PDB file of C-alpha atoms in Angstrom:
ATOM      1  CA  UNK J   1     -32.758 -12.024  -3.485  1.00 56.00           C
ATOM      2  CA  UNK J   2     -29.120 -12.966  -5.022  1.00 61.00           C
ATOM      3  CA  UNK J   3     -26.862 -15.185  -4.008  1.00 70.00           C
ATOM      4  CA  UNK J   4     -23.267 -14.845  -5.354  1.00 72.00           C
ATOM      5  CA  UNK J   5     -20.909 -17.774  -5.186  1.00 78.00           C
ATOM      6  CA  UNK J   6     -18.368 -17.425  -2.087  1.00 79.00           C
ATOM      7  CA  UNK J   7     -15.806 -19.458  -3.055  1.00 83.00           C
ATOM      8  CA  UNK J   8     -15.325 -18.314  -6.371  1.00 81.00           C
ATOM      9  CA  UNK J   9     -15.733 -14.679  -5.008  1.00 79.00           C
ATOM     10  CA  UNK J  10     -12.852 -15.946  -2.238  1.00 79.00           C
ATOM     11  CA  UNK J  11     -10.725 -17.182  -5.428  1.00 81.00           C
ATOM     12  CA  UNK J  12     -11.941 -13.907  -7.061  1.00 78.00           C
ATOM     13  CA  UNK J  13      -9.861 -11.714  -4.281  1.00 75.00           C
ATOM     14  CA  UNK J  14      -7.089 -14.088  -3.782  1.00 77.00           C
ATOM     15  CA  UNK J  15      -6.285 -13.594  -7.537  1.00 77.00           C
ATOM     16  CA  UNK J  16      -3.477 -10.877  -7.624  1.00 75.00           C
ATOM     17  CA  UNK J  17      -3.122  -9.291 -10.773  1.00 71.00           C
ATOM     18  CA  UNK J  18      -6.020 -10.559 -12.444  1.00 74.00           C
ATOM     19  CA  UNK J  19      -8.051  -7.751 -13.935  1.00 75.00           C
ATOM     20  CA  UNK J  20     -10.849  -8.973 -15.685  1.00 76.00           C
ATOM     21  CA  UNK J  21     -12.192  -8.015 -19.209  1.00 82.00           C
ATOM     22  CA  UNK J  22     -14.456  -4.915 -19.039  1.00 83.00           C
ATOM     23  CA  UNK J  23     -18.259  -6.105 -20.678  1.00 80.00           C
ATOM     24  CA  UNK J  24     -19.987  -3.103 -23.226  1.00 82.00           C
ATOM     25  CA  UNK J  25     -21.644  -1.273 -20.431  1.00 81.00           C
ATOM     26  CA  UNK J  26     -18.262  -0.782 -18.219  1.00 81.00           C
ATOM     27  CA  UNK J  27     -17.797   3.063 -17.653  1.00 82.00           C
ATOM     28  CA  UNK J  28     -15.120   4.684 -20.349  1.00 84.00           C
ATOM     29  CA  UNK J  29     -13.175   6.041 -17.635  1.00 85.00           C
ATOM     30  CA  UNK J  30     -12.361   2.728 -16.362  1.00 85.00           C
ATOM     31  CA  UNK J  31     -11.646   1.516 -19.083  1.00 86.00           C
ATOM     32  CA  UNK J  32      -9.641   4.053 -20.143  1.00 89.00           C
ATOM     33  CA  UNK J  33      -7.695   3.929 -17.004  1.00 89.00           C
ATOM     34  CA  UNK J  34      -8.174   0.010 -15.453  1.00 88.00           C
ATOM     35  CA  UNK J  35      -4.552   1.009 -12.854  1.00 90.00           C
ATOM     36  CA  UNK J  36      -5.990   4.229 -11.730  1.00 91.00           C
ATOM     37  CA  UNK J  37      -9.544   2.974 -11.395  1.00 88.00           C
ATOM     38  CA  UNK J  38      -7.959  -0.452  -9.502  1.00 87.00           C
ATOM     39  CA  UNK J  39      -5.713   2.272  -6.532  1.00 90.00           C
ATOM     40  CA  UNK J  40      -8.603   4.638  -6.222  1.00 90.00           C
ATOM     41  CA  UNK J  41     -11.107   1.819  -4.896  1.00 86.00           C
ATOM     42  CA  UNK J  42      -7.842   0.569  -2.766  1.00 86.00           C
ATOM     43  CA  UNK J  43      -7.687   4.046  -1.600  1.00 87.00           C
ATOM     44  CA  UNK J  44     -11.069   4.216  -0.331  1.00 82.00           C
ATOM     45  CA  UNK J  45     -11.341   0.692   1.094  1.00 79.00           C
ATOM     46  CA  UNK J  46      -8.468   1.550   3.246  1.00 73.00           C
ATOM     47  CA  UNK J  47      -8.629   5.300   3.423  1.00 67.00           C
ATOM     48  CA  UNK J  48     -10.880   4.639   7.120  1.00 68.00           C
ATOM     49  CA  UNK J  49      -7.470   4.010   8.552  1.00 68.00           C
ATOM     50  CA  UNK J  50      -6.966   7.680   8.612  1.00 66.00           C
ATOM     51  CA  UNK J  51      -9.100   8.171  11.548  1.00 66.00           C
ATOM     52  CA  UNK J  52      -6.378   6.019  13.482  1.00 70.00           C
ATOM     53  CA  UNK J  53      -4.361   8.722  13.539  1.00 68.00           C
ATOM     54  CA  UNK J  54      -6.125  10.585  15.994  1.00 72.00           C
ATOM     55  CA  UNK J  55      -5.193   7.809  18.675  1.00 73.00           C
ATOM     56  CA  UNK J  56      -2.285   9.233  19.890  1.00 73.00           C
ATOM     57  CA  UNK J  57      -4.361  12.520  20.718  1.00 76.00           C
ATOM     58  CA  UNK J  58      -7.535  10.993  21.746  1.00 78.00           C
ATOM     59  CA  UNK J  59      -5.076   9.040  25.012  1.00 79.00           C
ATOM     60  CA  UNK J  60      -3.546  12.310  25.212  1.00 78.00           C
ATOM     61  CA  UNK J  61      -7.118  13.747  26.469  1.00 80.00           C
ATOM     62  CA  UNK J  62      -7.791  11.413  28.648  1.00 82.00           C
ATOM     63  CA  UNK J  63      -4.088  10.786  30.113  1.00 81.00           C
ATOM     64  CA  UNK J  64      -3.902   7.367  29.701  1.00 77.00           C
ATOM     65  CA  UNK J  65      -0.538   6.099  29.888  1.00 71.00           C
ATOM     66  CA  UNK J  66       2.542   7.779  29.678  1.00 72.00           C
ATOM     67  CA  UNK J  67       0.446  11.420  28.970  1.00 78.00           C
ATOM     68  CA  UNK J  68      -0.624  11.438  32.573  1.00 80.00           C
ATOM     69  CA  UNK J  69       2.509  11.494  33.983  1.00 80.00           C
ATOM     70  CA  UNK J  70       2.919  14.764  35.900  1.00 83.00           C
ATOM     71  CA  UNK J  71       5.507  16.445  34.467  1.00 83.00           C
ATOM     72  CA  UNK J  72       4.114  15.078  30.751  1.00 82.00           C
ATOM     73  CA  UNK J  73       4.316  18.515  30.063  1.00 82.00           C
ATOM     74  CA  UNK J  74       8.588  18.613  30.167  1.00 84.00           C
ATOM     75  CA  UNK J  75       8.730  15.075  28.377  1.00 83.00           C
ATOM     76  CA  UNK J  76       6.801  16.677  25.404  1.00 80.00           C
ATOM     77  CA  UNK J  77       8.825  19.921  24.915  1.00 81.00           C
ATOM     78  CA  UNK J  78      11.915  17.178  25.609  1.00 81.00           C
ATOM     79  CA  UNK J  79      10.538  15.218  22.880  1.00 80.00           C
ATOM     80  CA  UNK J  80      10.158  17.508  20.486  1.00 78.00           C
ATOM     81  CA  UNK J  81      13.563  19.359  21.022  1.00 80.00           C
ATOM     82  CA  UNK J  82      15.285  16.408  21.214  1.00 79.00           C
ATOM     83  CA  UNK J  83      16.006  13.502  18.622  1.00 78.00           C
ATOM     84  CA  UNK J  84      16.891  10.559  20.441  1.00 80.00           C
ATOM     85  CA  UNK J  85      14.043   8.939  22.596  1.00 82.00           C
ATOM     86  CA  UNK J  86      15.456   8.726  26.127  1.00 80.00           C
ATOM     87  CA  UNK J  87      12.677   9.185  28.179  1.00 78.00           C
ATOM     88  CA  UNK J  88      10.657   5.687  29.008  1.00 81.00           C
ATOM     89  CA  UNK J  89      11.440   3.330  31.348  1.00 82.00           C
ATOM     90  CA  UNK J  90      14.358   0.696  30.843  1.00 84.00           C
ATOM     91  CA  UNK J  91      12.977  -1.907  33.209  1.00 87.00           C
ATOM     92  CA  UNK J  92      11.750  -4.616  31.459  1.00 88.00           C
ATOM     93  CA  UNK J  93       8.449  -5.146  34.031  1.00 89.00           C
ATOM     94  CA  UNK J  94       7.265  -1.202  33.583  1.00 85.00           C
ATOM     95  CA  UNK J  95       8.044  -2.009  29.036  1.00 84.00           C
ATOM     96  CA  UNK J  96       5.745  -4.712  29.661  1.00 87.00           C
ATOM     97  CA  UNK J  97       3.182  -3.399  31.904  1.00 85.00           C
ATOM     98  CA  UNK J  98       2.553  -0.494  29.095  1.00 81.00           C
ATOM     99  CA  UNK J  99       2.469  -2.907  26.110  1.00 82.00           C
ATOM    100  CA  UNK J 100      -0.553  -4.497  28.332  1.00 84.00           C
ATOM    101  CA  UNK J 101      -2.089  -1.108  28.710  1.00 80.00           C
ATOM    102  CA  UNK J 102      -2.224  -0.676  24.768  1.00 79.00           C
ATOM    103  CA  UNK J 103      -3.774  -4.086  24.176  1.00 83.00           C
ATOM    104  CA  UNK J 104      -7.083  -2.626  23.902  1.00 81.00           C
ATOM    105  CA  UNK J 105      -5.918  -0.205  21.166  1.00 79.00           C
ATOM    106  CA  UNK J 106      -4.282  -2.977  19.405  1.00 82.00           C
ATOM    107  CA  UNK J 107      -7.494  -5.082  19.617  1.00 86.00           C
ATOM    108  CA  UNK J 108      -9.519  -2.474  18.568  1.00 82.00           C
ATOM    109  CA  UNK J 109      -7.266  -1.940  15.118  1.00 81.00           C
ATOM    110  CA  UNK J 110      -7.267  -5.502  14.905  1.00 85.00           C
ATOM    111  CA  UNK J 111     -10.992  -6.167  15.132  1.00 87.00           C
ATOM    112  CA  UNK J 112     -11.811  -2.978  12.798  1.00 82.00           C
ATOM    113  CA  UNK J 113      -9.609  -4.243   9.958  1.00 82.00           C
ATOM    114  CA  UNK J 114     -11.511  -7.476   9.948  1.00 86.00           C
ATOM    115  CA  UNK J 115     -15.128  -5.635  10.368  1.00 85.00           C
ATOM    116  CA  UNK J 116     -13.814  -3.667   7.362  1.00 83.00           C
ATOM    117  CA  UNK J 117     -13.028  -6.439   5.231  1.00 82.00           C
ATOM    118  CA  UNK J 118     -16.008  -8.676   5.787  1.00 84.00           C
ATOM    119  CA  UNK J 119     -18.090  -5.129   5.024  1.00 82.00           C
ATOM    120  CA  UNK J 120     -16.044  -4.106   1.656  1.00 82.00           C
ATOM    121  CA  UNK J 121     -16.696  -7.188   0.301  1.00 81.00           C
ATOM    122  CA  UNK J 122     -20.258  -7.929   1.516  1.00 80.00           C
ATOM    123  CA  UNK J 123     -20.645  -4.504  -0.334  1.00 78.00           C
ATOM    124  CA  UNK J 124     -18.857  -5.654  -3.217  1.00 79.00           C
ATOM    125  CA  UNK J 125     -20.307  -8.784  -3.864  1.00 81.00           C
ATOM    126  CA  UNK J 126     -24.347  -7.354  -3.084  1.00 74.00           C
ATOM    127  CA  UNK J 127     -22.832  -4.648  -6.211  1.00 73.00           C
ATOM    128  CA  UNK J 128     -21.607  -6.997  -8.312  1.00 75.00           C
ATOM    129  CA  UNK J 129     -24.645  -9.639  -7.435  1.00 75.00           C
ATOM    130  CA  UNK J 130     -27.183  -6.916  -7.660  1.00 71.00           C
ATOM    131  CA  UNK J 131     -26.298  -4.633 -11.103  1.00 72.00           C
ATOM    132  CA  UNK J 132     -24.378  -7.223 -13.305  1.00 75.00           C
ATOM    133  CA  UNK J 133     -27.381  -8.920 -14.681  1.00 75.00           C
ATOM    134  CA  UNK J 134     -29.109  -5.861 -14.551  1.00 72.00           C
ATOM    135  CA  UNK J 135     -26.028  -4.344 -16.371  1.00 73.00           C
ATOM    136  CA  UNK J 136     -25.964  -0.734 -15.195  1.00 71.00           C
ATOM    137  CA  UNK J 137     -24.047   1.179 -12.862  1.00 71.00           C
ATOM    138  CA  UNK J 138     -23.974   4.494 -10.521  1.00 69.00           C
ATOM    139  CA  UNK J 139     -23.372   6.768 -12.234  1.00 71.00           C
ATOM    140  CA  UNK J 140     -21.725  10.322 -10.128  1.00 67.00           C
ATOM    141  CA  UNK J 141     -23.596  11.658  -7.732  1.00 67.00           C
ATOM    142  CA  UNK J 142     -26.528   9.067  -8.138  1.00 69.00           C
ATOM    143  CA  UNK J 143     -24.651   6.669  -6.374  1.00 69.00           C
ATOM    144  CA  UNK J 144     -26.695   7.086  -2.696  1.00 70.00           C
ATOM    145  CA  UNK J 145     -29.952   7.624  -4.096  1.00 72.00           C
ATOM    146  CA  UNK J 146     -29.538   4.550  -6.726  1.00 72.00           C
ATOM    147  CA  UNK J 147     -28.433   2.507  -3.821  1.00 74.00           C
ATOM    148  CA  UNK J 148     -31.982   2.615  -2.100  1.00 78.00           C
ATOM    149  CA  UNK J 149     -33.311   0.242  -4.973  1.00 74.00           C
ATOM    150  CA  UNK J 150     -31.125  -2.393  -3.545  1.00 72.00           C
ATOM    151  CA  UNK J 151     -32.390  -2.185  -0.177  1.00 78.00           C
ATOM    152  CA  UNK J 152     -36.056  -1.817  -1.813  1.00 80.00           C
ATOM    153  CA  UNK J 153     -35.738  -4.914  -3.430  1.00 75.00           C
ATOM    154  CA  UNK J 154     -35.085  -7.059  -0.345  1.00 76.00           C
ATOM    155  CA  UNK J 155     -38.193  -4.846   1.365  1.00 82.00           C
ATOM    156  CA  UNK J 156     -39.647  -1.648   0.834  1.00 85.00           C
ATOM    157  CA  UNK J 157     -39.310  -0.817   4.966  1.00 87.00           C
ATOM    158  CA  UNK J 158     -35.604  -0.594   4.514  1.00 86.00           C
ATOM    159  CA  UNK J 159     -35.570   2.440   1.790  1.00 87.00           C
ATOM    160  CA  UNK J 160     -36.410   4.548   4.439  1.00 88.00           C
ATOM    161  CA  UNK J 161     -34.116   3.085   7.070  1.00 90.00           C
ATOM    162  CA  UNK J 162     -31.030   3.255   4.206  1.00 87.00           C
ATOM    163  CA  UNK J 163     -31.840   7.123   3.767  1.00 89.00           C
ATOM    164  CA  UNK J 164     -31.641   7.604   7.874  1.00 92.00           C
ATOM    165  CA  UNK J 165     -28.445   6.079   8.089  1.00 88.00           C
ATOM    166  CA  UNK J 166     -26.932   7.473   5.079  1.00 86.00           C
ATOM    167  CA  UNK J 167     -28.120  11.084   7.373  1.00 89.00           C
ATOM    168  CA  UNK J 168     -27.022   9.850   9.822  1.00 90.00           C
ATOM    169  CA  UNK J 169     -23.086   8.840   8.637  1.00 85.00           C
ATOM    170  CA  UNK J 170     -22.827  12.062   6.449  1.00 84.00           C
ATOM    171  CA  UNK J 171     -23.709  13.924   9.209  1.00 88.00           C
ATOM    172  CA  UNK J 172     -21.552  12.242  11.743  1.00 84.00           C
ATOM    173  CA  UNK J 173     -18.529  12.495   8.901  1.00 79.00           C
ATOM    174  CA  UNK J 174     -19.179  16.347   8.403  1.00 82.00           C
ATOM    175  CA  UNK J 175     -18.721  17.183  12.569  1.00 84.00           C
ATOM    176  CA  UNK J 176     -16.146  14.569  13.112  1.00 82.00           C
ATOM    177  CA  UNK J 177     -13.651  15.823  10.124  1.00 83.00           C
ATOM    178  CA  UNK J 178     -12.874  19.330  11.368  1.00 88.00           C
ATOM    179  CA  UNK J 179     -11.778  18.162  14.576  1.00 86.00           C
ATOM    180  CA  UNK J 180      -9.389  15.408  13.263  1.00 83.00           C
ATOM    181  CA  UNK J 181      -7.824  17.385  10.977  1.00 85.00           C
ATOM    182  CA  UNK J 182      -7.939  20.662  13.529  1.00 89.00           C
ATOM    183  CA  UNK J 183      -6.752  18.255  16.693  1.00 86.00           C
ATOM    184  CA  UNK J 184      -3.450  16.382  14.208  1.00 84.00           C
ATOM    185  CA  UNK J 185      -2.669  19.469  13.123  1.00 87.00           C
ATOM    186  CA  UNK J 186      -1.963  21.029  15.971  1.00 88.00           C
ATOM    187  CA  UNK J 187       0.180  18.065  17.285  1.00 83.00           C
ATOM    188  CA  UNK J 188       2.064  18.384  14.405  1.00 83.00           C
ATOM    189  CA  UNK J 189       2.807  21.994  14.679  1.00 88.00           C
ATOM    190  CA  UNK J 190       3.517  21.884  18.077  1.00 84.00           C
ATOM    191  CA  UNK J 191       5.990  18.817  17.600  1.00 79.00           C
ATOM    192  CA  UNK J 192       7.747  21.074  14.862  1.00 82.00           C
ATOM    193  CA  UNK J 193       7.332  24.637  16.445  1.00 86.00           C
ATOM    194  CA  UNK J 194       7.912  23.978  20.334  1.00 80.00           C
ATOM    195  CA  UNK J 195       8.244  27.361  20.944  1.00 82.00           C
ATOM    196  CA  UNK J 196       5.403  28.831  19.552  1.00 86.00           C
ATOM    197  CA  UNK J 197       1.925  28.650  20.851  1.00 87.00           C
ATOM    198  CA  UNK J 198      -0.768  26.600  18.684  1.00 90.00           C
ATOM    199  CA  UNK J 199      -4.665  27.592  19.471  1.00 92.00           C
ATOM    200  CA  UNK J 200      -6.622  25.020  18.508  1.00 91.00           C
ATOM    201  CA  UNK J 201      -9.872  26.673  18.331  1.00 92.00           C
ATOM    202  CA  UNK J 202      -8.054  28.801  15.884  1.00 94.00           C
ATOM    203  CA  UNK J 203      -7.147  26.525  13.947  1.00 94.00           C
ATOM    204  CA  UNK J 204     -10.614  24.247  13.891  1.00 93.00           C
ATOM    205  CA  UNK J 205     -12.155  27.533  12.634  1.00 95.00           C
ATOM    206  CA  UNK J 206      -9.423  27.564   9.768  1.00 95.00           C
ATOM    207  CA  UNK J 207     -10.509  24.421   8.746  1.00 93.00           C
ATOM    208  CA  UNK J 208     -13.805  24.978   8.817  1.00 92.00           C
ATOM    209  CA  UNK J 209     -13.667  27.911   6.548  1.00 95.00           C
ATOM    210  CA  UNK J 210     -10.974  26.206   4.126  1.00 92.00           C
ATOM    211  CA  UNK J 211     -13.777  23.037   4.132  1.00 89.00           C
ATOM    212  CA  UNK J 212     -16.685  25.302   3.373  1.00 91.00           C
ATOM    213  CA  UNK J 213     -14.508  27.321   0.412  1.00 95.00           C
ATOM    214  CA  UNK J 214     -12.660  24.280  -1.013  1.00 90.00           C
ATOM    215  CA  UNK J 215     -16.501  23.138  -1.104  1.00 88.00           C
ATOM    216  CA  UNK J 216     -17.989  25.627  -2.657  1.00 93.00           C
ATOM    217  CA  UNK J 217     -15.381  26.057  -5.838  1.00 93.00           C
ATOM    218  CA  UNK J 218     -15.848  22.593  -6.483  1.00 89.00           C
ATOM    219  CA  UNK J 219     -19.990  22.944  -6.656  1.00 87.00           C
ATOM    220  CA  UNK J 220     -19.282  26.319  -8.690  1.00 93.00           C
ATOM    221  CA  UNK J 221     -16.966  24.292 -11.046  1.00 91.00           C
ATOM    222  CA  UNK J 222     -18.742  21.289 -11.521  1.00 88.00           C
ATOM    223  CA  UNK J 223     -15.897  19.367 -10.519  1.00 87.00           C
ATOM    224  CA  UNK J 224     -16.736  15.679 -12.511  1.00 86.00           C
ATOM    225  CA  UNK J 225     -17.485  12.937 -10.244  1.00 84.00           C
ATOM    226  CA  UNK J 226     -14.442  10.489 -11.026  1.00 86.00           C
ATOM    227  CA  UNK J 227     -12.188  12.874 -10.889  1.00 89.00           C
ATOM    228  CA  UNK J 228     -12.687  14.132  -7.479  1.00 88.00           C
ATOM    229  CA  UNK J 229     -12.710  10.728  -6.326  1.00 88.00           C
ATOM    230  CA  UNK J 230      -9.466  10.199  -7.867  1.00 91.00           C
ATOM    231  CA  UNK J 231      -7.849  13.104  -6.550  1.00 91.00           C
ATOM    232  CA  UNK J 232      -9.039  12.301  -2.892  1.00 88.00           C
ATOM    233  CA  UNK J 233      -8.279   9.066  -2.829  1.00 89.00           C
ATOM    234  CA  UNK J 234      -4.579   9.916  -4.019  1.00 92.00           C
ATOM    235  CA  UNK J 235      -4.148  12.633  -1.645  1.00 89.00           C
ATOM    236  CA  UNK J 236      -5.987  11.305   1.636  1.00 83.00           C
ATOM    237  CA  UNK J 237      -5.191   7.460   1.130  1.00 85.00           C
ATOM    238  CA  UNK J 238      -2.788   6.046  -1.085  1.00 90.00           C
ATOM    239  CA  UNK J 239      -0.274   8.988  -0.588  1.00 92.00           C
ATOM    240  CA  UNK J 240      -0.722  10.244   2.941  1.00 87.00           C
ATOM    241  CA  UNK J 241      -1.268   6.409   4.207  1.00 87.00           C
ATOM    242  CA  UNK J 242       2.065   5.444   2.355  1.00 90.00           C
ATOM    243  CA  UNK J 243       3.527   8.237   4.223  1.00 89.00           C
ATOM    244  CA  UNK J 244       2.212   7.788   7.846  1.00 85.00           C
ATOM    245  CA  UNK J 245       3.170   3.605   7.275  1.00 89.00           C
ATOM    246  CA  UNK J 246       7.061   5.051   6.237  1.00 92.00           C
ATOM    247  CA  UNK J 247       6.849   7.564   9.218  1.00 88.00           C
ATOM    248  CA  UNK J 248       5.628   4.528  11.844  1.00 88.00           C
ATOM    249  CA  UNK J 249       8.109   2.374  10.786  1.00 93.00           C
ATOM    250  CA  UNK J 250      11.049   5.080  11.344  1.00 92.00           C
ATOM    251  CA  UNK J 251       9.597   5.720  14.819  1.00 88.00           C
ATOM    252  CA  UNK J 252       9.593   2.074  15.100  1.00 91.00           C
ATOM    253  CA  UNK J 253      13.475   2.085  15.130  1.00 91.00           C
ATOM    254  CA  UNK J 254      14.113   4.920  16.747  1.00 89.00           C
ATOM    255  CA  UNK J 255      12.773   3.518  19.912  1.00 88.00           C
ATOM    256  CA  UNK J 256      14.187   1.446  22.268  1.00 89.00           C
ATOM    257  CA  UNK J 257      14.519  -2.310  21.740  1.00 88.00           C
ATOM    258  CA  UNK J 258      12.391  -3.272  24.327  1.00 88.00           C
ATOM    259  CA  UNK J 259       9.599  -1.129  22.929  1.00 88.00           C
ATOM    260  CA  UNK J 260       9.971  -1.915  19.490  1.00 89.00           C
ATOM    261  CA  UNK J 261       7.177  -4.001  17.873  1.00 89.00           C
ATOM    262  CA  UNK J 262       7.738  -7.699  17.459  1.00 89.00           C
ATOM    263  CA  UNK J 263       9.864  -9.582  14.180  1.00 93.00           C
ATOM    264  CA  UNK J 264       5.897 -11.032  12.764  1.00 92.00           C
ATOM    265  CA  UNK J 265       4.444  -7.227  13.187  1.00 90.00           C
ATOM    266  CA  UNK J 266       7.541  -5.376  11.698  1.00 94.00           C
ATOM    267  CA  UNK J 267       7.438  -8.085   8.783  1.00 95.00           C
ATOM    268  CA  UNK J 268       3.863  -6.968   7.716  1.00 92.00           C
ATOM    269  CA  UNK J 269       4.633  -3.443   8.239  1.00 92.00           C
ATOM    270  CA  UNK J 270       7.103  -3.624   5.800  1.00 95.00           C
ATOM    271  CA  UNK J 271       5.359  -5.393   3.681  1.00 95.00           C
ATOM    272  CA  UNK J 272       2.302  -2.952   3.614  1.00 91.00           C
ATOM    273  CA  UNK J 273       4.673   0.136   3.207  1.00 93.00           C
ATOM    274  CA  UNK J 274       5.899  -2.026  -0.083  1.00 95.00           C
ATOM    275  CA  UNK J 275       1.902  -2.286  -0.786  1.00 92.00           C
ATOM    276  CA  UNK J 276       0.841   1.473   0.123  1.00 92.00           C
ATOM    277  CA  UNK J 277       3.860   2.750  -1.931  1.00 95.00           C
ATOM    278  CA  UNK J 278       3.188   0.479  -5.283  1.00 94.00           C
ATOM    279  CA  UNK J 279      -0.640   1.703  -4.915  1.00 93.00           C
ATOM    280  CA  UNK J 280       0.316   5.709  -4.371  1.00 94.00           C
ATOM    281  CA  UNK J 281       2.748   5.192  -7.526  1.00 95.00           C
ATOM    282  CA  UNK J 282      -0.141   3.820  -9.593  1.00 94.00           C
ATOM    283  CA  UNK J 283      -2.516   6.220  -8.455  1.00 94.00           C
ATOM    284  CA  UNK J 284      -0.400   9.109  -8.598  1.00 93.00           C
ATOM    285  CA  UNK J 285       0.739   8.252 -12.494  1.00 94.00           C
ATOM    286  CA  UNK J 286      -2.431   7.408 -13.536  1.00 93.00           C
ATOM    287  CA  UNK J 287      -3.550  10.775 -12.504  1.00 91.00           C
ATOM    288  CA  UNK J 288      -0.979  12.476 -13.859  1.00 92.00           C
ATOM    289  CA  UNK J 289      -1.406  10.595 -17.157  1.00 91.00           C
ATOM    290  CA  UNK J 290      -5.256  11.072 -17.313  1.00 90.00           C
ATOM    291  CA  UNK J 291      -5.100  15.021 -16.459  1.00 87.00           C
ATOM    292  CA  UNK J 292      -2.156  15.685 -18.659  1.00 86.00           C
ATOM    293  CA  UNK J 293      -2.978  13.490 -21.644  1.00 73.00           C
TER     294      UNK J 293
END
């Protein structure tokens, strides 16, 4: 058993710009390319977020809210023709009464960014704690099987409980994907194209067959480990994150004041759109830079 030093590790992550010097055994890649290395771990501590995105849908299922209004279907084709938002109610006690039906949403963001920092850097420190001394590293696609002799160090029951749950969230991940990306897009579409009519069994199947292909060519290729992690977590974090934070923020001020989120919330959103963009610019360059050069 290890035990790494908290408060140096809560120094550690408080120290902003501090990249440390790489030992003998750090992976070339990395450094090679310390920025792009830095944004793609950013990318994938953060890239969960994207599953927030299917909120507005999910309440739209269950017509919670304004979506089970009875004639939700006019206020969406209303909404989507039409560019100012005129449509909630002005009274003050009905703005109020729907920010209190939201509070569980905002709870649940609330508690799942803390559950996701406390578990990125338990995982981070058990890494660093675990294969410094030993100085090694994953290396690829060895990465889930290598983890097991961390667990099998603390007690050989829990190799075989690590491999169930590893299953167990690839698994879940491979079911849950189509339909989040099958279920946005079609809100999307339809909020672009009114007019036309958006099947989204159609378009699940789509996805399913451009996930299976897109799959398969990268097997057949031998796509290199790094580089596929790079690439997604440009594409799917840093960029598309930076991109839905600008787009909430813009909705933000296009509602009406009494809707609007409060001075301390739009403060950090701005903030974090400065954050998201700096990272997608570093990721994106250092791609660019590492596949060009």
């Amino acid at each position: 058993m290890v035990r790494p030093d908290f408060g140096k590790a809560v120094g550690g992550s408080l120290s902003f710009g501090h990249l440390p010097e790489p030992t003998d055994w750090t992976p070339q890649d990395a450094v090679k390319n310390p920025l792009l290395t830095m944004a793609t771990t950013f990318a994938y501590v953060g890239g969960s977020v994207m599953g927030y995105i299917v909120y507005a849908n999910w309440i739209g299922l269950h017509r919670w809210g304004l979506t089970g209004h009875e004639k939700i279907s006019v206020i969406q084709r209303h909404a989507f023709t039409q560019d100012t938002i005129n449509y909630l109610p002005e009274d003050p006690a009905q703005a109020n009464q729907l920010r209190k039906i939201i509070a569980p949403l905002r709870w649940d963001v609330s508690i799942g960014a803390i559950v996701l920092f406390i578990v990125t850097g338990a995982f981070m420190l058990s890494g660093a704690a675990v294969l410094y001394p030993l100085q090694t590293e994953f290396k690829g696609w060895s990465l889930l099987t290598e983890q097991a002799h961390v667990w099998g160090n603390i007690h050989a029951s829990l190799v075989w409980v690590y491999y169930i749950c590893i299953i167990a969230a690839l698994w879940g991940t491979l079911q849950v994907l189509p339909e989040i990306y099958a279920r946005v897009m079609q809100e999307f579409f339809q909020a672009i194209w009114p007019d036309r009519e958006w099947d989204y069994g159609r378009i699940r199947r789509n996805v399913c067959v451009y996930i299976f292909t897109a799959t398969m060519i990268i097997v057949w290729l031998n796509v290199p480990f790094d580089i596929l992690t790079q690439v997604a977590g440009f594409i799917l974090a840093n960029f598309s994150i930076a991109l839905m934070m600008l787009a909430a923020l813009y909705l933000n001020f296009k509602l009406p004041v009494l809707y609007r989120t409060r001075l301390p919330m739009l403060v950090g959103g701005l903030v974090s759109a400065v954050i998201l963009i700096c990272f997608a610019g570093i990721s994106g360059w250092g791609l660019i830079t590492k596949l060009l050069g």
